[in-house]
XYZ file of C-alpha atoms in Angstrom:
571
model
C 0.000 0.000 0.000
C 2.905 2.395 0.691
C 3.946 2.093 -2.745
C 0.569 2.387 -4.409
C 0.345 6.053 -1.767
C 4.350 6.883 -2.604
C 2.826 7.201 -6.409
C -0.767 7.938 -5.824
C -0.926 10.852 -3.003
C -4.725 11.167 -3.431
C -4.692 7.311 -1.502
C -3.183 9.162 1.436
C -5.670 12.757 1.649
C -8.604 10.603 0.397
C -9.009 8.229 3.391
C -9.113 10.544 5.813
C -11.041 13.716 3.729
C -14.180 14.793 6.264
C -17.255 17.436 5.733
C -15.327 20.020 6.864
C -12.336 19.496 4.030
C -15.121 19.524 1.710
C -16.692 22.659 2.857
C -13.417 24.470 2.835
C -12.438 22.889 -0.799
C -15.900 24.020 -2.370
C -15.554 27.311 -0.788
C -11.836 28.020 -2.422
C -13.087 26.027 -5.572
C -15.933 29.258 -6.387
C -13.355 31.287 -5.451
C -10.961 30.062 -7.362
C -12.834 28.951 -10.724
C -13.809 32.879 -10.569
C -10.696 34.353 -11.013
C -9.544 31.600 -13.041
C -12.895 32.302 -16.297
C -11.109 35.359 -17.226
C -7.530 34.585 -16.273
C -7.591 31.278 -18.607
C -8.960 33.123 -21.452
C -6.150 35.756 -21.354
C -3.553 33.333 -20.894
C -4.574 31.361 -23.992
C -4.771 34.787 -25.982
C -0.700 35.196 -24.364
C -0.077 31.677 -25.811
C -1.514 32.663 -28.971
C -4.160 30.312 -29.045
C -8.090 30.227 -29.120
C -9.498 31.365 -25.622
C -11.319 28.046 -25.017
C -7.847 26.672 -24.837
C -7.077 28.764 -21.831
C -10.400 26.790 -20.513
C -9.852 23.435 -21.501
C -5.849 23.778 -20.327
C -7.621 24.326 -16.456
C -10.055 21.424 -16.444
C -7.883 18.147 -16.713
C -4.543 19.176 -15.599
C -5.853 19.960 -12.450
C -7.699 16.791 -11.809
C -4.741 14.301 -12.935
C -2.287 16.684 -10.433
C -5.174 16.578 -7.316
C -4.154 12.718 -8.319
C -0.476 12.407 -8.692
C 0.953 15.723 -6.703
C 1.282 16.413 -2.971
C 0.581 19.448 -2.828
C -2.326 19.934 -0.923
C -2.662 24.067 -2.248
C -0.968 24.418 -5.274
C -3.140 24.971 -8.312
C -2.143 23.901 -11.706
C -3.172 25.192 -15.503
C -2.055 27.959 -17.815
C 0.459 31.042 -16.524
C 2.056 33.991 -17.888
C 5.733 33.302 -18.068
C 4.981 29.235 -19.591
C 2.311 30.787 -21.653
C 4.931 33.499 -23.385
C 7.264 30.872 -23.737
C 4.966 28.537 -25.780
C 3.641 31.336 -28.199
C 7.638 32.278 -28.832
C 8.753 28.663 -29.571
C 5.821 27.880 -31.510
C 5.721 31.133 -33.599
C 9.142 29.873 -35.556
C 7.241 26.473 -36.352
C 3.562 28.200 -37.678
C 1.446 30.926 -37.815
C -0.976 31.687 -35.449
C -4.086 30.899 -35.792
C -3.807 27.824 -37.970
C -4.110 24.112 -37.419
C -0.312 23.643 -37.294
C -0.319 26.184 -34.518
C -3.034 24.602 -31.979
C -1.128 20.974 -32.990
C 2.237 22.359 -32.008
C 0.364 23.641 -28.696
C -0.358 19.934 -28.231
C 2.841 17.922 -29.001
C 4.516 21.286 -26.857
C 2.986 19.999 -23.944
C 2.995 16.528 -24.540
C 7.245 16.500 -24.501
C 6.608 18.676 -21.339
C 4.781 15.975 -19.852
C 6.929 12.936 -20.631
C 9.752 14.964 -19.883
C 8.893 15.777 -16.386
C 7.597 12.062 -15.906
C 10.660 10.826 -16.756
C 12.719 13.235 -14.724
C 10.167 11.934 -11.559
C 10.858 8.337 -12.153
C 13.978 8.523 -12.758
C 14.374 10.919 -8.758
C 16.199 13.639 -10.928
C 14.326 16.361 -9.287
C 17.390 17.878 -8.402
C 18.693 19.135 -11.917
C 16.405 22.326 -11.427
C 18.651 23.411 -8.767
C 20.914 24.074 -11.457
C 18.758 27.395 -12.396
C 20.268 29.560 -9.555
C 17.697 31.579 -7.900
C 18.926 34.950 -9.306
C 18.853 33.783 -12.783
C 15.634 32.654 -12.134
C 14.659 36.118 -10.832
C 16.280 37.428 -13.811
C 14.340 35.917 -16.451
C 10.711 36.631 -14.694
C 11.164 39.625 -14.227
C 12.602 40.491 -17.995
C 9.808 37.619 -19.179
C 7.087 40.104 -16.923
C 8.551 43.208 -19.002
C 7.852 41.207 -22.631
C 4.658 39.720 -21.602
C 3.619 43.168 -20.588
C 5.126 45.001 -23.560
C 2.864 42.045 -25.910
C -0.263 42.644 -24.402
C 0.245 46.903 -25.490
C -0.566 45.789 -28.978
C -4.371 44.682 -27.880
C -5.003 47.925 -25.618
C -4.194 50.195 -28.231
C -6.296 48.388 -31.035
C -2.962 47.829 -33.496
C -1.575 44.615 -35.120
C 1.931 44.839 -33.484
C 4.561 42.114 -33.873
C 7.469 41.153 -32.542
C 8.850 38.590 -30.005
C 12.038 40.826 -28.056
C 11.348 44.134 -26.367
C 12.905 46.086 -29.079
C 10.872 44.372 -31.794
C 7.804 44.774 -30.174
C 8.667 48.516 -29.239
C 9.503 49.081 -33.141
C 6.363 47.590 -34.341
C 3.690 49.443 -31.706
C 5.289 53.135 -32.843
C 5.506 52.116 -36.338
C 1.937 51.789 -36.278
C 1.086 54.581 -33.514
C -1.490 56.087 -36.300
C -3.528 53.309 -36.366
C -4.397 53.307 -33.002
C -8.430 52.799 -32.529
C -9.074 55.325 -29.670
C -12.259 53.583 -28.223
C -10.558 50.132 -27.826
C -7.581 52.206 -25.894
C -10.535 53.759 -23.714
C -11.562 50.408 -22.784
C -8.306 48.772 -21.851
C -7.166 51.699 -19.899
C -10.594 51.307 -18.201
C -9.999 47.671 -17.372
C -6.516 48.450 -16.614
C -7.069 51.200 -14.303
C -9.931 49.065 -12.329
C -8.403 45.906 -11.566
C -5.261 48.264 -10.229
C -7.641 49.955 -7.729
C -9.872 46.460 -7.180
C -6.266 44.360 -6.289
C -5.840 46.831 -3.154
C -8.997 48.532 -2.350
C -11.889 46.182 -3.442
C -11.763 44.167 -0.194
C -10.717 46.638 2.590
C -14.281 48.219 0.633
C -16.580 45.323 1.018
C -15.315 44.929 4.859
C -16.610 48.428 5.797
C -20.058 47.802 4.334
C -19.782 44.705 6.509
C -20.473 42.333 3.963
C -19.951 39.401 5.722
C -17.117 37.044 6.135
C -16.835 35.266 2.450
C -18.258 37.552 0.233
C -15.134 40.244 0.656
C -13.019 37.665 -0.606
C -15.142 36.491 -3.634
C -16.351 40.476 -4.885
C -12.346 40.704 -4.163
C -10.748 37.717 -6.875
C -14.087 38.560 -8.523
C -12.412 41.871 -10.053
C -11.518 40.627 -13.635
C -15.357 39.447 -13.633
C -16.533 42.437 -13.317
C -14.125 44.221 -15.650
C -14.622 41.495 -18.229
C -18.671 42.551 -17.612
C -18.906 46.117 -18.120
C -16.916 46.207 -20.742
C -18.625 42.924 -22.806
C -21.934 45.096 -22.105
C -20.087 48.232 -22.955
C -19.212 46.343 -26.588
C -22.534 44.333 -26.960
C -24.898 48.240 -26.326
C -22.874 50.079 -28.545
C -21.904 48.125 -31.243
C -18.223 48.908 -30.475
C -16.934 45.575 -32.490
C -18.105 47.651 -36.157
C -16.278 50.276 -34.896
C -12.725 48.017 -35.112
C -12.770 46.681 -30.837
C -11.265 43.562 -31.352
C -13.649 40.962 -29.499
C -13.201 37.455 -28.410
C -16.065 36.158 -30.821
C -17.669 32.744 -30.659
C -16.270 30.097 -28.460
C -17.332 26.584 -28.898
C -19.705 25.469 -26.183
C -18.115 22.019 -25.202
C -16.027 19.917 -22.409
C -12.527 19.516 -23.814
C -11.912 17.607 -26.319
C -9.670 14.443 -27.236
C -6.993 16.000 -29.133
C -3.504 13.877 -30.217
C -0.186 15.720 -30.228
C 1.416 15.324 -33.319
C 4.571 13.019 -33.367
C 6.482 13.520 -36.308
C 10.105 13.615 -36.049
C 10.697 16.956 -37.673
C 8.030 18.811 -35.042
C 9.121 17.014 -32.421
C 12.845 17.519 -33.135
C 12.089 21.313 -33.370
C 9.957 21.620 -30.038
C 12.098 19.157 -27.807
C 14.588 21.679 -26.730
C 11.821 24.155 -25.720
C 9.661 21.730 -24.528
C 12.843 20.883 -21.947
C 12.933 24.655 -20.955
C 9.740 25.132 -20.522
C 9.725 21.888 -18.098
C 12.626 23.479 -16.362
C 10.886 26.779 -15.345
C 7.601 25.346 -15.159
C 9.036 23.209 -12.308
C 11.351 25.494 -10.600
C 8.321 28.069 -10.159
C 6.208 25.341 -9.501
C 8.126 23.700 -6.430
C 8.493 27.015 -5.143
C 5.275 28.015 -4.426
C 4.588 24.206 -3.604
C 7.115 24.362 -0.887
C 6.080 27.838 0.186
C 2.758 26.693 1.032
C 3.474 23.631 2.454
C 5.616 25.416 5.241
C 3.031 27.475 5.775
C 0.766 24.423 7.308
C 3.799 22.195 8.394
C 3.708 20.066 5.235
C 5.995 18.586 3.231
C 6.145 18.179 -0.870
C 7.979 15.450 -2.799
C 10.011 17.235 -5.344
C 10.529 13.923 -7.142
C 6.425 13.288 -7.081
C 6.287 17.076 -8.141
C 7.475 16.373 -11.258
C 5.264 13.482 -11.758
C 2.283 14.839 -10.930
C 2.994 18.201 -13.607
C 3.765 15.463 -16.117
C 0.438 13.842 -15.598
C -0.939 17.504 -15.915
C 0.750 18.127 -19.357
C 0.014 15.087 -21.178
C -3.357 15.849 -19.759
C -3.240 19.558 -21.780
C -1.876 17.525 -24.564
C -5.077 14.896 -24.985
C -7.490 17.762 -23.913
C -7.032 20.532 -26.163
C -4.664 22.726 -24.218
C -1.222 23.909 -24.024
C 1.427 23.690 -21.311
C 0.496 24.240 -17.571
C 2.252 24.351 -14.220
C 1.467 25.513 -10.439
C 0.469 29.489 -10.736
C 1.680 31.292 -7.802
C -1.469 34.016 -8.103
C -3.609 31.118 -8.661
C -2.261 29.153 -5.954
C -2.013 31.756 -3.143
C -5.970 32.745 -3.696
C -6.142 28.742 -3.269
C -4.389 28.669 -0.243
C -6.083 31.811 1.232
C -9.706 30.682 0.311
C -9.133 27.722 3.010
C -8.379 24.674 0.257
C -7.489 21.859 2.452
C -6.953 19.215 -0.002
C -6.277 18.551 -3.942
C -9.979 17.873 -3.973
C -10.326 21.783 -4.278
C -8.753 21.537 -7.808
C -10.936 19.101 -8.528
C -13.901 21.107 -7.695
C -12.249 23.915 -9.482
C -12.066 22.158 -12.373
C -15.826 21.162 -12.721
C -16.589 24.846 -11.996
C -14.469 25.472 -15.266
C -16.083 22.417 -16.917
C -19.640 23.739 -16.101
C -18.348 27.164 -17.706
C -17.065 26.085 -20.333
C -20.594 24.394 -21.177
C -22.723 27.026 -20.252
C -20.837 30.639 -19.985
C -18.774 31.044 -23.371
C -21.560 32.548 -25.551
C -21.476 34.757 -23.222
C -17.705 35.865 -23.576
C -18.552 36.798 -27.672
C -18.832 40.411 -26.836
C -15.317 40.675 -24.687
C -13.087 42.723 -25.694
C -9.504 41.482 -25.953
C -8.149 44.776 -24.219
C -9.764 43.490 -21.167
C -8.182 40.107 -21.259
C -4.862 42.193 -22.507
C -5.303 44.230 -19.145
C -5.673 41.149 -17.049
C -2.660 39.804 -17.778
C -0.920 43.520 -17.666
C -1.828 43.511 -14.277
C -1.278 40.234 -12.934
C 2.765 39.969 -14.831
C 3.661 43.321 -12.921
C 4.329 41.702 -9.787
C 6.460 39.199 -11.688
C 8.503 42.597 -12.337
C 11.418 42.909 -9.765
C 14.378 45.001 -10.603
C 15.231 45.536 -7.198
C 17.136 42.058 -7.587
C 19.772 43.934 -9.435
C 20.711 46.183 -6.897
C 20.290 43.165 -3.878
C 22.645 41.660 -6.130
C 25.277 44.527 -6.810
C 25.346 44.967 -3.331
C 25.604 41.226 -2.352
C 28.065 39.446 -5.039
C 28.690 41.027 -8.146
C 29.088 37.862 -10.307
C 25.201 37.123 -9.417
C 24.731 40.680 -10.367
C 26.203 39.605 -13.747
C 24.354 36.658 -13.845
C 21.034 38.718 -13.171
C 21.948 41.783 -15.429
C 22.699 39.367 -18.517
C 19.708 37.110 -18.353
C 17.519 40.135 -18.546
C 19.229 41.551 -21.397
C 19.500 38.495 -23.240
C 16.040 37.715 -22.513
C 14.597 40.884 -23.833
C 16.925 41.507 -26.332
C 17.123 37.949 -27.704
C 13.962 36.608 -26.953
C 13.039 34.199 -23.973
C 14.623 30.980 -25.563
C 17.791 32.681 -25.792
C 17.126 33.740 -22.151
C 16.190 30.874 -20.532
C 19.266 29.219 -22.359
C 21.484 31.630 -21.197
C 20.044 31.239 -17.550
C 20.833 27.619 -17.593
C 24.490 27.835 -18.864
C 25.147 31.069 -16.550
C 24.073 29.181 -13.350
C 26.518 26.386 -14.300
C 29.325 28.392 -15.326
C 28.558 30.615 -12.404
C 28.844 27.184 -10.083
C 32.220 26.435 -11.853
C 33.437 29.883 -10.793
C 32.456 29.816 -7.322
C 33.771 26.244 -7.098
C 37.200 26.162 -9.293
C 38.151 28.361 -6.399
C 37.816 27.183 -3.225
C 38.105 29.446 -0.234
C 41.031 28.240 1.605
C 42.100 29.784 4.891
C 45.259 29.550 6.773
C 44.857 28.991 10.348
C 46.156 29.569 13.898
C 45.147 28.365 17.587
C 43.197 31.091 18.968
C 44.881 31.528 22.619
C 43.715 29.426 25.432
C 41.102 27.269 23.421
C 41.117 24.650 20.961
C 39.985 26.348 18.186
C 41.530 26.971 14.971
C 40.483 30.533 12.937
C 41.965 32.370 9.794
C 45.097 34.324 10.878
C 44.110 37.239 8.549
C 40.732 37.585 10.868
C 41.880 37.106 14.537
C 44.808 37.164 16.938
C 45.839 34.086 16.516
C 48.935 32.000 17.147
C 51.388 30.643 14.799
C 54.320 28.289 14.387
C 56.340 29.144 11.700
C 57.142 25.233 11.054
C 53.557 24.497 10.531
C 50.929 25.314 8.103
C 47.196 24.551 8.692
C 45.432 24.997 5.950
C 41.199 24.863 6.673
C 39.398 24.061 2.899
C 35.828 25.527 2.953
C 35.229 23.251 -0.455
C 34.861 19.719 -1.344
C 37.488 18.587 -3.844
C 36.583 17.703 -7.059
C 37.927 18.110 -10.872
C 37.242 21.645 -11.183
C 39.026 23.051 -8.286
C 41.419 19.832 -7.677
C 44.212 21.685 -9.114
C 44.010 25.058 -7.559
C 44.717 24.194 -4.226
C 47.851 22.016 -5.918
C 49.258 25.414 -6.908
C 47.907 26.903 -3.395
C 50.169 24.707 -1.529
C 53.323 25.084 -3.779
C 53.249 28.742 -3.969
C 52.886 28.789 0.501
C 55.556 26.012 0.649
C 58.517 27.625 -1.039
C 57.960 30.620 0.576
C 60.630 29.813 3.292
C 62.582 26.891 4.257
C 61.089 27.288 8.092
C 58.092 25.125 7.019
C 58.049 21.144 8.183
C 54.532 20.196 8.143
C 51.418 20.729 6.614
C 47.687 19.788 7.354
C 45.151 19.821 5.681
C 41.647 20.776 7.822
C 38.995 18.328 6.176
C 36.137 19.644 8.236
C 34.548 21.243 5.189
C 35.240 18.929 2.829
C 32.675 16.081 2.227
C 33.869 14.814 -0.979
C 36.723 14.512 -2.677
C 36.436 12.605 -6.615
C 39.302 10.870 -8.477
C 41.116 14.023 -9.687
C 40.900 15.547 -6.247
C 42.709 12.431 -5.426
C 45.140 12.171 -8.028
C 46.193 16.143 -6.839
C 46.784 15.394 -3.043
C 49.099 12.366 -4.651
C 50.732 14.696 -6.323
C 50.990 17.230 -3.458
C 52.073 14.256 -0.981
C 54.485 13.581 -3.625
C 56.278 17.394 -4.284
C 56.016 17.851 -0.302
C 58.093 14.682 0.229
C 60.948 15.539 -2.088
C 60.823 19.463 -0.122
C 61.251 17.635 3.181
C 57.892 18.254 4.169
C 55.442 16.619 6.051
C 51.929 16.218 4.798
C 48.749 15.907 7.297
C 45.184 15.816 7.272
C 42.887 16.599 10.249
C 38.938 16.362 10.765
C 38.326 14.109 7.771
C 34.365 12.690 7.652
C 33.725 9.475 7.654
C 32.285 9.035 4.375
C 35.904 11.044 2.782
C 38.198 9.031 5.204
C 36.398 5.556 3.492
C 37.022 7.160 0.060
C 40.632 7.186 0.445
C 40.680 4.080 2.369
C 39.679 2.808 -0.771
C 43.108 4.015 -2.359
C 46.816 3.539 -2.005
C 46.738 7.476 -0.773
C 47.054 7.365 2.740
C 49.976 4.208 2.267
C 51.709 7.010 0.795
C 50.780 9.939 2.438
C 54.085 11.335 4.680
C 52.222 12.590 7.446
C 49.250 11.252 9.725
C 45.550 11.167 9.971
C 44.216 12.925 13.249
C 40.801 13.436 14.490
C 41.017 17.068 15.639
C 42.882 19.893 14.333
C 44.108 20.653 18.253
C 45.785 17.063 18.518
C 47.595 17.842 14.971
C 48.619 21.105 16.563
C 50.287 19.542 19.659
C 51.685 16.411 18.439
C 53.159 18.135 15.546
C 54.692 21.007 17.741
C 56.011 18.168 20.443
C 57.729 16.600 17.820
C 59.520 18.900 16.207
């Protein structure tokens, strides 16, 4: 049974879900699936696809992650940054709008899927740590700026292009005189209003005592209300014949079965985007998964994570959709609504279902300013420039890091970005790594503790070196404390001994191996003792393992203090 509940979380929630988990769930579920109507229509507009995708991406996904994931608040479908990232790697495969299009949509999101499936079985969870955190900031904020920039084009009525920031820029003032001044009237509207609802809408409701749920709903209710007045604003006055460009029909229907296409040539060109989409789907995903757990004392499975957003995407893939992940905005109105369980996605997503049979004639009239403002609004607190200063201030080659993701991202386009992200966090570990922060160390005067002589008034013999390494040893770095050693050896004759403080260190690979032999060897023909001091267990049975410590001239001692004394008493 553990096995079948390691795989299938909803085996674990399920037995013990009670009346009041399904009081709270429904309760988050209206909330939710109200902010979600609008929100899944503009995202599918981002993604360049018809707004019942946005619809039919919510309704499936959700249900097959309440099944596989563990979170108990996160909720899955469509978001800004994954969105903007499908539309730019499918725009270089077909135009939007036709077949090809919605069919790359589909095989985008079924790679997604079996990617992140395999990643879960396979307990590679761990490769996303590889996107450091500021890169990560980096390329959501620069991805808020583009997705923000795109959606211009709709409030101001023109037929802009352009996937990077100067692109997009170019094309809006190239076609400033085309402007249509009532569909600019109307997004500024919507704009302007879901501003002033995000922070006043609530605190509003509370002081006309309203009641302790209905605050909360009139509050996530916002884009509802801006998506009504201005549908009825279109629909009155006939504003579509005077060029407001509307939604128009949208089939009235459950998802339907769809099949990714799987020929080699579309999925050779997707498979690389389909990877980085998986990536930053996950990483934001786990984060706001994690983040909530804590919250209630719970505790994700990054490994199941993965799993259960697979499921989600191959469930986008067979339903008509396009590629989903946990939504922090969704998620957090999830978590404050009172979900207890998964089985408030669930819920959510029969809320959606029951729109998407009943509400979308409904939508014919919307303008697609309003949707445009939606997602203006809700990408803006994706927007954090602050991180470059934190990061000046802090380290200046994650200030690097940060400053060139953004520019690639909006100068180059997200691919290019979230490319450069990857490889920068890498190199960037390579550089912190290749050089190890080594101290030199002393006895600190009546204790037994051992601190860098450049910090504190410490003592020193001038016949031993202790040197502490902050780093474990591996290929990249093996050889610079090789050269460390050399240059502090042949300094002076004085020096007898050397130690090396393992207390840091808890690995050391082959090549970090073959460099000690190679120190042990130099020190030997100088005279010189070498030593090492604090070594874990785990290191100490690595080298076990080898002919090092047969070699080694010098001893193995459990603290740094009983180096320190027998090595003074003997010489």
């Amino acid at each position: 049974m553990n096995k079948f509940t390691q795989f299938l979380p909803i085996l674990q929630w399920g037995r013990t879900y009670s009346r009041a988990a399904l009081f709270n769930d429904t309760v988050a579920a209206v909330i939710v699936t109200i902010m979600l109507i609008p929100q899944s229509l503009a995202y599918a507009l981002l993604a360049g696809l018809p707004p019942e995708a946005g619809i039919y991406a919510s309704i499936a996904p959700i249900v097959l992650y309440a099944i596989f994931g563990t979170s108990r608040a996160l909720a899955v479908g469509p978001v800004a940054v994954v969105s903007l990232l499908t539309a730019s790697s499918i725009a270089q495969i077909a135009d939007q709008g036709t077949a090809g299009y919605a069919v790359a949509a589909l095989t985008l999101a079924f790679l997604s899927g079996v990617f992140l499936v395999l990643l879960g079985v396979l307990r590679l969870g761990f490769l996303a740590n590889f996107l450091s955190h500021p890169v990560i900031a980096g390329f959501i904020t620069a991805s808020g700026i583009l997705i923000g920039t795109s959606q211009l084009k709709h409030i101001l009525g023109v037929n802009a292009q352009g996937h990077t920031l100067p692109e997009m820029l170019m094309s809006i003032f190239s076609q400033l005189d085309q402007i249509n001044g009532i569909t600019v009237a109307l997004g500024t509207f919507a704009t302007a209003f879901l501003f002033w609802a995000r922070g006043n809408l609530k605190p509003l409701m509370q002081r006309l005592r309203a009641g302790p749920l209905v605050p909360d709903l009139v509050a996530k209710g916002g884009p509802v209300f801006a998506v009504l007045a201005t549908t009825l604003a279109v629909w009155a006055w006939d504003l579509a014949d005077r060029g407001v460009s509307i939604v128009g029909d949208v089939p009235q229907s459950l998802p339907p079965f769809t099949v990714p296409g799987l020929s080699t040539e579309l999925v050779g060109a997707l498979l690389m985007p389909a990877i980085l989409i998986s990536v930053i789907g996950f990483v934001e995903s786990v984060s706001v998964a994690q983040t909530l757990a804590a919250k209630k004392r719970q505790r994700i499975d990054p490994d199941q994570e993965l799993i259960g957003l697979g499921a989600a995407n191959l469930g986008a893939a067979f339903s008509g959709g396009f590629p989903v992940t946990g939504g922090f905005s969704r998620s957090m109105v999830n978590f404050d609504a009172g979900a207890e369980t998964p089985a408030a996605g669930i819920f959510t997503a029969m809320g959606l279902a029951i729109a998407a049979i009943a509400l979308t004639p409904l939508v014919y009239f919307l303008p697609k300013a309003t949707l445009a403002a939606t997602i203006i609004v809700a990408v803006l607190s994706l927007v954090d420039l602050s991180i470059l200063k934190k990061t000046w201030i802090y380290s200046r080659a994650d200030f690097v890091a940060v400053a060139t993701t953004i520019f690639l991202t909006l100068g180059a386009g997200v691919e290019v970005g979230v490319a450069s992200g990857v490889a920068i966090s890498v190199v960037l570990h390579l550089y912190k790594t290749s050089k190890p922060h080594v101290a030199e160390v002393g006895l600190v005067p009546g204790t037994q503790h051992f601190r860098n002589i450049n910090r504190h008034d410490v003592e020193t013999v001038s016949s031993l070196v202790t040197l502490r390494v902050d780093e474990s040893l591996y290929f990249v770095n093996a050889r610079f404390l090789e050269d460390l050693i050399q240059n502090r050896v042949t300094e002076g004759c004085a020096i007898r001994d050397v130690v090396l403080m393992f207390s840091a260190v808890n690995e050391v690979d082959y090549s970090a191996l073959e460099s000690l032999e190679a120190i042990n060897a130099r020190l030997i023909d100088m005279g010189v003792g070498l030593h090492l001091s604090e070594v874990k267990g785990p290191v100490m049975d690595r080298l076990g393992r080898s002919h090092f410590l047969e070699k080694m001239n010098g001893d193995v001692f459990l603290s740094q203090f009983d180096a320190w004394n027998r090595l003074i008493e003997a010489r």
